[in-house]
Coordinates of C-alpha atoms and ligand atoms in Angstrom, one line a residue:
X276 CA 1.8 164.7 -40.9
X277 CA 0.7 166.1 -37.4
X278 CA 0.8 164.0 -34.5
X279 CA -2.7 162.8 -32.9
X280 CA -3.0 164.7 -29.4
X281 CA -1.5 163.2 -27.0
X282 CA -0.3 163.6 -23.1
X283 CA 2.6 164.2 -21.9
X284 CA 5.1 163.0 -19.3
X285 CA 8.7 163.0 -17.4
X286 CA 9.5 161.4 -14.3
X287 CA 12.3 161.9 -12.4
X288 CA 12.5 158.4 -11.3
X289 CA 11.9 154.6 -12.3
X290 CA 9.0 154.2 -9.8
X291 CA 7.6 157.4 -11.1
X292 CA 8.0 156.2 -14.2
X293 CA 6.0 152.2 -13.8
X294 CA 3.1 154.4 -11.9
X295 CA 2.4 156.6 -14.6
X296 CA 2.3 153.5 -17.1
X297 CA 0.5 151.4 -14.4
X298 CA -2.1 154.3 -14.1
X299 CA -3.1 154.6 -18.1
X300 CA -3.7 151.8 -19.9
X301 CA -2.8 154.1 -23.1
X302 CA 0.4 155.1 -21.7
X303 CA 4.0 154.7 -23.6
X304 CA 7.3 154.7 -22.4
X305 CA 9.3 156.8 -25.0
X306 CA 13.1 156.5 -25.4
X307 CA 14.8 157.5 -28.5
X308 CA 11.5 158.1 -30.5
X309 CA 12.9 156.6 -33.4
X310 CA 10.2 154.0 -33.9
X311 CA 7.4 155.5 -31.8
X312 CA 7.2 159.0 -32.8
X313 CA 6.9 157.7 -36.7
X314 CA 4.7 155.0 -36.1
X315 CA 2.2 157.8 -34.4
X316 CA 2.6 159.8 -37.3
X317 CA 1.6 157.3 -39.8
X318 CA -1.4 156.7 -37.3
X319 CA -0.5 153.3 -37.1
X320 CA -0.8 153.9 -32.8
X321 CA -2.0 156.5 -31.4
X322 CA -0.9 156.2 -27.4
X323 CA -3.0 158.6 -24.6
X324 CA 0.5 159.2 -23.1
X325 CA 3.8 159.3 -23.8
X326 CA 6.0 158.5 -20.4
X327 CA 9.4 160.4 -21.7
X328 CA 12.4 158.2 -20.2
X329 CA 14.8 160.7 -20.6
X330 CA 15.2 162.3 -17.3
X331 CA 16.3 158.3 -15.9
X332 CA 20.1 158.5 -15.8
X333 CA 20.0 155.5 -14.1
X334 CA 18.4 153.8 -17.2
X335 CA 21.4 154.9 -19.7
X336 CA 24.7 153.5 -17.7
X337 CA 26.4 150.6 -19.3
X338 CA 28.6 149.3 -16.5
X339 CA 30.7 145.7 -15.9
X340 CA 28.9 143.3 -13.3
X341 CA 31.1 141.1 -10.7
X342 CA 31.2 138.3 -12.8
X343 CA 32.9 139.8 -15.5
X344 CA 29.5 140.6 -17.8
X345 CA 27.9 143.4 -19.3
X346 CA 25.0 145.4 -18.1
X347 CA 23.2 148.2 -20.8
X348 CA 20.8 150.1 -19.0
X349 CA 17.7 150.4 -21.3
X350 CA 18.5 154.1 -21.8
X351 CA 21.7 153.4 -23.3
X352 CA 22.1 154.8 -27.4
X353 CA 23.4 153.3 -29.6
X354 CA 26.4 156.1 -29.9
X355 CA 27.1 155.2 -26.4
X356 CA 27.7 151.4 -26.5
X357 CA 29.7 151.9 -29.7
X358 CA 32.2 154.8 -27.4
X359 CA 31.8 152.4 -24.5
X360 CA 35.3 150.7 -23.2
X361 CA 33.1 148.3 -21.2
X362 CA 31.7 147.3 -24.1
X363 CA 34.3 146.6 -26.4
X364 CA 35.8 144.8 -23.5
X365 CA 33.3 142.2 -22.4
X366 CA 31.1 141.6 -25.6
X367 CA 32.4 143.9 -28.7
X368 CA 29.9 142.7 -31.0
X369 CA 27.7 145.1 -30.0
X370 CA 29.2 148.1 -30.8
X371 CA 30.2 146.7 -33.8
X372 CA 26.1 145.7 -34.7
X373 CA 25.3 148.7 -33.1
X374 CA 27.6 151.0 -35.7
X375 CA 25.6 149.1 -38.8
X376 CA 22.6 150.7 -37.5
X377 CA 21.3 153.6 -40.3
X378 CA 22.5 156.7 -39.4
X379 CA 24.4 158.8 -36.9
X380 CA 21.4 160.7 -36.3
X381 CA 19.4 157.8 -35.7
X382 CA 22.6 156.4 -33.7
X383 CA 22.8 159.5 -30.9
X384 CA 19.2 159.2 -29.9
X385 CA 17.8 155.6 -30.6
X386 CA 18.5 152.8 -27.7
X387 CA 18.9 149.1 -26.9
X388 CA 15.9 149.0 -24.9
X389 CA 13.7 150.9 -27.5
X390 CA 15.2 148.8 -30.0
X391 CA 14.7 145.3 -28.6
X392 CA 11.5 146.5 -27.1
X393 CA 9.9 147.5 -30.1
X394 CA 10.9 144.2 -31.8
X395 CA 10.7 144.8 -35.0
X396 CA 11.9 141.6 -37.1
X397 CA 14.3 143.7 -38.9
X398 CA 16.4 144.8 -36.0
X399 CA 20.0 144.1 -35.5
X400 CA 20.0 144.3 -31.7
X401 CA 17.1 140.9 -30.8
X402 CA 19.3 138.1 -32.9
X403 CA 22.1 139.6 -30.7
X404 CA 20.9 139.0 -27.4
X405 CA 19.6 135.6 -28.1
X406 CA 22.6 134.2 -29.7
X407 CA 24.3 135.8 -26.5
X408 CA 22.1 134.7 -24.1
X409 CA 21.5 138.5 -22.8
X410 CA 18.6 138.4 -19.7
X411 CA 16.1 141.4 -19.4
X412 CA 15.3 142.8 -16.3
X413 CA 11.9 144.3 -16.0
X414 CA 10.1 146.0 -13.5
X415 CA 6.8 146.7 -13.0
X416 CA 4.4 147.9 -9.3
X417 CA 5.2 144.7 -8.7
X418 CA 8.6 144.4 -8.1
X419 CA 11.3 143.3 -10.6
X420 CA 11.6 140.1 -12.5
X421 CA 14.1 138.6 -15.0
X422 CA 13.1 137.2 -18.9
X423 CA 15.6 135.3 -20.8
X424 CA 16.0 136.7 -24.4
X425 CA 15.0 133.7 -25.6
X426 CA 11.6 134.0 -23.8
X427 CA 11.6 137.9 -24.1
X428 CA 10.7 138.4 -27.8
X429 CA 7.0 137.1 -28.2
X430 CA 5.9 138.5 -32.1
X431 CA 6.1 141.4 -34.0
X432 CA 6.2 144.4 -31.9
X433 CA 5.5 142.1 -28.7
X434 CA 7.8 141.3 -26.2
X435 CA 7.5 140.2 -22.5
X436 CA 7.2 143.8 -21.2
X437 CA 3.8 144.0 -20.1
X438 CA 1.1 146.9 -19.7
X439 CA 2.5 149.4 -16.9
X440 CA 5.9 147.6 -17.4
X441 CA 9.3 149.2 -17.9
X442 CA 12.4 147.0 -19.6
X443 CA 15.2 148.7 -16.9
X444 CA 18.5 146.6 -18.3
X445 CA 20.0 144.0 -20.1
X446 CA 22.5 141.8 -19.0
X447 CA 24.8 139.6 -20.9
X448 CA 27.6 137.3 -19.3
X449 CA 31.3 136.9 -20.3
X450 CA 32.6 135.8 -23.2
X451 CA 34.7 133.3 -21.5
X452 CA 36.5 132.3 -24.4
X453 CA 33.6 132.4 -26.6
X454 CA 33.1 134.5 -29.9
X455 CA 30.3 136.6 -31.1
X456 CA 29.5 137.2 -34.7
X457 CA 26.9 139.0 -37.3
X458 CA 26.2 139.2 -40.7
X459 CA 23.5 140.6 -42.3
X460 CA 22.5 141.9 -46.1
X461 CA 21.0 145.0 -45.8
X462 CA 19.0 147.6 -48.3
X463 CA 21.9 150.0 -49.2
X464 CA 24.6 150.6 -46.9
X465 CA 23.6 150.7 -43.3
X466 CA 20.0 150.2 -44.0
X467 CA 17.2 147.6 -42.8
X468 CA 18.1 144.4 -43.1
X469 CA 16.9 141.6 -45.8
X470 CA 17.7 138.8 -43.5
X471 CA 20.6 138.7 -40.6
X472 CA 21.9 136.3 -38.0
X473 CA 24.2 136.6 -35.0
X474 CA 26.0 133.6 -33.4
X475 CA 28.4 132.5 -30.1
X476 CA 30.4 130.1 -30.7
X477 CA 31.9 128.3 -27.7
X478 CA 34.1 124.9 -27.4
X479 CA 33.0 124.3 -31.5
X480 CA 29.2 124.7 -31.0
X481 CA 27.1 127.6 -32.3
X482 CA 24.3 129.2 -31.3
X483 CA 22.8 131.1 -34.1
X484 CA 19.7 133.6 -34.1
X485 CA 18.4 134.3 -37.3
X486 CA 16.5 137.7 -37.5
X487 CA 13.9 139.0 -40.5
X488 CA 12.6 135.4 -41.4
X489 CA 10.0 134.8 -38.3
X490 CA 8.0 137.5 -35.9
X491 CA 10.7 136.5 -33.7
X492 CA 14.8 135.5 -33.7
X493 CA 15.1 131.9 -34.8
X494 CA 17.4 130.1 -32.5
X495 CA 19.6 127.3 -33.8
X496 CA 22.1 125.0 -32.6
X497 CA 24.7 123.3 -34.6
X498 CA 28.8 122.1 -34.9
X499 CA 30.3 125.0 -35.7
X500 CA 31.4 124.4 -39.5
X501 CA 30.1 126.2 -42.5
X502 CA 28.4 123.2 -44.0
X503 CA 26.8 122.1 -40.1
X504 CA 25.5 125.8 -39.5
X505 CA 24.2 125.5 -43.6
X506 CA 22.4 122.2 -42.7
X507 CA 21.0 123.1 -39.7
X508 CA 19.0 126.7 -41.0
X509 CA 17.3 123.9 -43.6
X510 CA 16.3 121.9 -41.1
X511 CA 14.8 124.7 -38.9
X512 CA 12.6 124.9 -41.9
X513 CA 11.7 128.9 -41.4
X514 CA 9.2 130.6 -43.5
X515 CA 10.1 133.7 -44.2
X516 CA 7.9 136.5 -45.7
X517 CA 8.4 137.9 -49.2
X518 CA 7.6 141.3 -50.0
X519 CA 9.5 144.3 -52.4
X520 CA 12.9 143.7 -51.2
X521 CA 13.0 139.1 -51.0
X522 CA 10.8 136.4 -52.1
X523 CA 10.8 133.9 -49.2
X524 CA 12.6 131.5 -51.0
X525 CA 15.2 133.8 -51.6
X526 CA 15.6 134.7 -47.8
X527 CA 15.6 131.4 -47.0
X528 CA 18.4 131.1 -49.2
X529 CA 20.3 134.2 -47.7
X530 CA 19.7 132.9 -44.0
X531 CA 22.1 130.0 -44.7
X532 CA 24.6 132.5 -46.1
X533 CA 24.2 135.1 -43.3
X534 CA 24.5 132.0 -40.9
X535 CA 27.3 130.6 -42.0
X536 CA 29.2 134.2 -42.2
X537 CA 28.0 135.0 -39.0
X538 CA 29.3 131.6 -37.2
X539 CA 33.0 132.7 -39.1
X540 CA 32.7 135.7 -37.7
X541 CA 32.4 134.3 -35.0
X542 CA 35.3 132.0 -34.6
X543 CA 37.8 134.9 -35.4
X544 CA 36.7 136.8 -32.4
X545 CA 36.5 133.3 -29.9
Ligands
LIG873 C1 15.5 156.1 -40.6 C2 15.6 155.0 -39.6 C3 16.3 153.8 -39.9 C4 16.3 152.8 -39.0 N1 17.0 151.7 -39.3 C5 17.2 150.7 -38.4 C6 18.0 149.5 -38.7 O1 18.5 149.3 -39.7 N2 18.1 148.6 -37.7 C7 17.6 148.8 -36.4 O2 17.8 147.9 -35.6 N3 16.8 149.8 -36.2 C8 16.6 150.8 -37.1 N4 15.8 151.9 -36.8 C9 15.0 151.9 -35.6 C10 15.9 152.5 -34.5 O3 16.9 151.6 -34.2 C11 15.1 152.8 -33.2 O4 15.9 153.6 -32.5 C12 14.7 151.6 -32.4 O5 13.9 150.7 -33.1 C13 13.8 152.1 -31.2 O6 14.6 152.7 -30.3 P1 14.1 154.1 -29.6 O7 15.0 154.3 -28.5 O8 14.1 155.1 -30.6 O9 12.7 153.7 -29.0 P2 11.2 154.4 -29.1 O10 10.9 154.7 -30.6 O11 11.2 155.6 -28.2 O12 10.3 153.2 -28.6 C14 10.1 152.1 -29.3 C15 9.1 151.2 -28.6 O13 9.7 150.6 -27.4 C16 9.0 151.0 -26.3 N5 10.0 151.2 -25.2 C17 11.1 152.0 -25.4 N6 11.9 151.9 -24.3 C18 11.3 151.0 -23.4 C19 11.6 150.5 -22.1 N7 12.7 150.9 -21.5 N8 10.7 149.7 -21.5 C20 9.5 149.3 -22.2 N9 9.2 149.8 -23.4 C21 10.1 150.6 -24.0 C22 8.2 152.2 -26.6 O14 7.0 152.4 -25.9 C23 7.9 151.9 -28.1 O15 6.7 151.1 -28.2 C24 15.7 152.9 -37.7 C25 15.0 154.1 -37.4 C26 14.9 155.1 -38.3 C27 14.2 156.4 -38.0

């Protein structure tokens, strides 16, 4: 199907960039175009402008910070943070989630900020930053301000970046002796997920983020022993949605599975 018509941008810069969006209330940043371009073409949004990020190098370093963490510029695909040394030094979960993600195609030109800013429940990458405790830095004419990722995702497709916003990073701190971990059951091989979870375990607790059974990542705290982590997704009493590919109950179910293989996953890497 043919796009709608639609305007055209590409700055050369990030202030450039938070003008033109500031300017046009129906302006869109585009990154990868891996949810945006086919979400136009089903008519299902139909922007005046797309603001075409690609021209901001600055947006696509991933780079370590003083402190021994990890900063993804928003630019950043995921083919790059799976390559990245950076990466597989300070927080290796993520090129390992970000390998998992459909195809190489779809790998070489889709990015973290695309991906967590589109926030669509079935994403690998928002459990991840939660469970990590990843911080988005977004800037806007204002100035620049920082969103925790627990604060970040606010419903489907909604997140803290406002109208005439721009998500610039994302920045996650050391491990520190801590372990990440993610599970997920998928449709095929490498395809959407049915239900996932991501976890950091650090001195025996977890922090788990369950993804696909709420408009946002569920958060959850617990000991971090298969029966604890088990306990704990039934107490946080989601309500997931049923459709083709899971009844509700039958997420819910797979939530405490994903969970508990995520927090193991974890404990091997801590
Ligand atoms: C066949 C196929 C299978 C897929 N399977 C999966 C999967 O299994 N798991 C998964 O996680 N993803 C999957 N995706 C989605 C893919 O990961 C997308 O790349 C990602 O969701 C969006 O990233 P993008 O860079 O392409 O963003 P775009 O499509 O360009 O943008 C997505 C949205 O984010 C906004 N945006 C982008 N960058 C910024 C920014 N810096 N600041 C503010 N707003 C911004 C855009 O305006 C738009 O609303 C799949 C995509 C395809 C085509």
């Amino acid at each position: 199907m043919l796009l709608s018509e639609v305007g055209y941008a590409r700055p050369a810069s990030v202030d450039d960039a938070v003008r033109l969006l500031a300017e046009n209330d129906g302006a869109r940043p585009l990154a990868g175009g891996q949810t945006i371009v086919n979400v136009m073409k089903a008519r299902a949004a139909a922007p005046d402008v797309l603001v075409d990020l690609a021209d901001l190098d600055d947006l696509r370093t991933i780079a370590k910070t003083g402190d021994g963490g990890l900063e993804l510029g928003a630019m950043a695909t995921y083919s790059q943070v799976i390559t990245s040394a950076d990466v597989k030094d300070v927080r290796p979960i993520l090129a390992d989630v970000a390998a998992q993600i459909a195809d190489v195609q779809v790998r070489n030109r889709g990015t973290v900020g695309g991906n967590i800013c589109s926030n669509d429940p079935t994403n690998h990458l928002p459990p991840v930053m939660v469970a990590a405790g990843a911080t988005m830095t977004i800037v806007g004419t204002g100035g620049e301000r920082e969103v925790s990722a627990g604060e970040f995702f606010l419903g489907v497709y909604m997140t803290a970046v406002g109208p005439g916003e721009l998500l610039t990073k994302v920045t996650l701190p050391a491990l520190d002796g801590a372990g990440d971990g993610f599970a997920a059951i998928t449709i095929g091989a490498d395809g959407t997920c049915i239900v996932n979870a991501a976890a950091t375990v650090s001195g025996g607790e977890a922090e788990v983020a369950l993804g696909c059974v709420s408009a946002t990542p569920v958060l959850l705290t617990a000991a971090a022993e298969d029966e604890a982590v088990r306990e704990a997704v039934g107490a946080a009493a989601i309500d997931p949605p049923s459709d083709v590919h899971g009844s509700a109950d039958y997420r819910r179910h797979l939530a405490a599975v994903v969970a508990a293989r995520a927090v193991a996953d974890a404990k091997e890497g801590s």
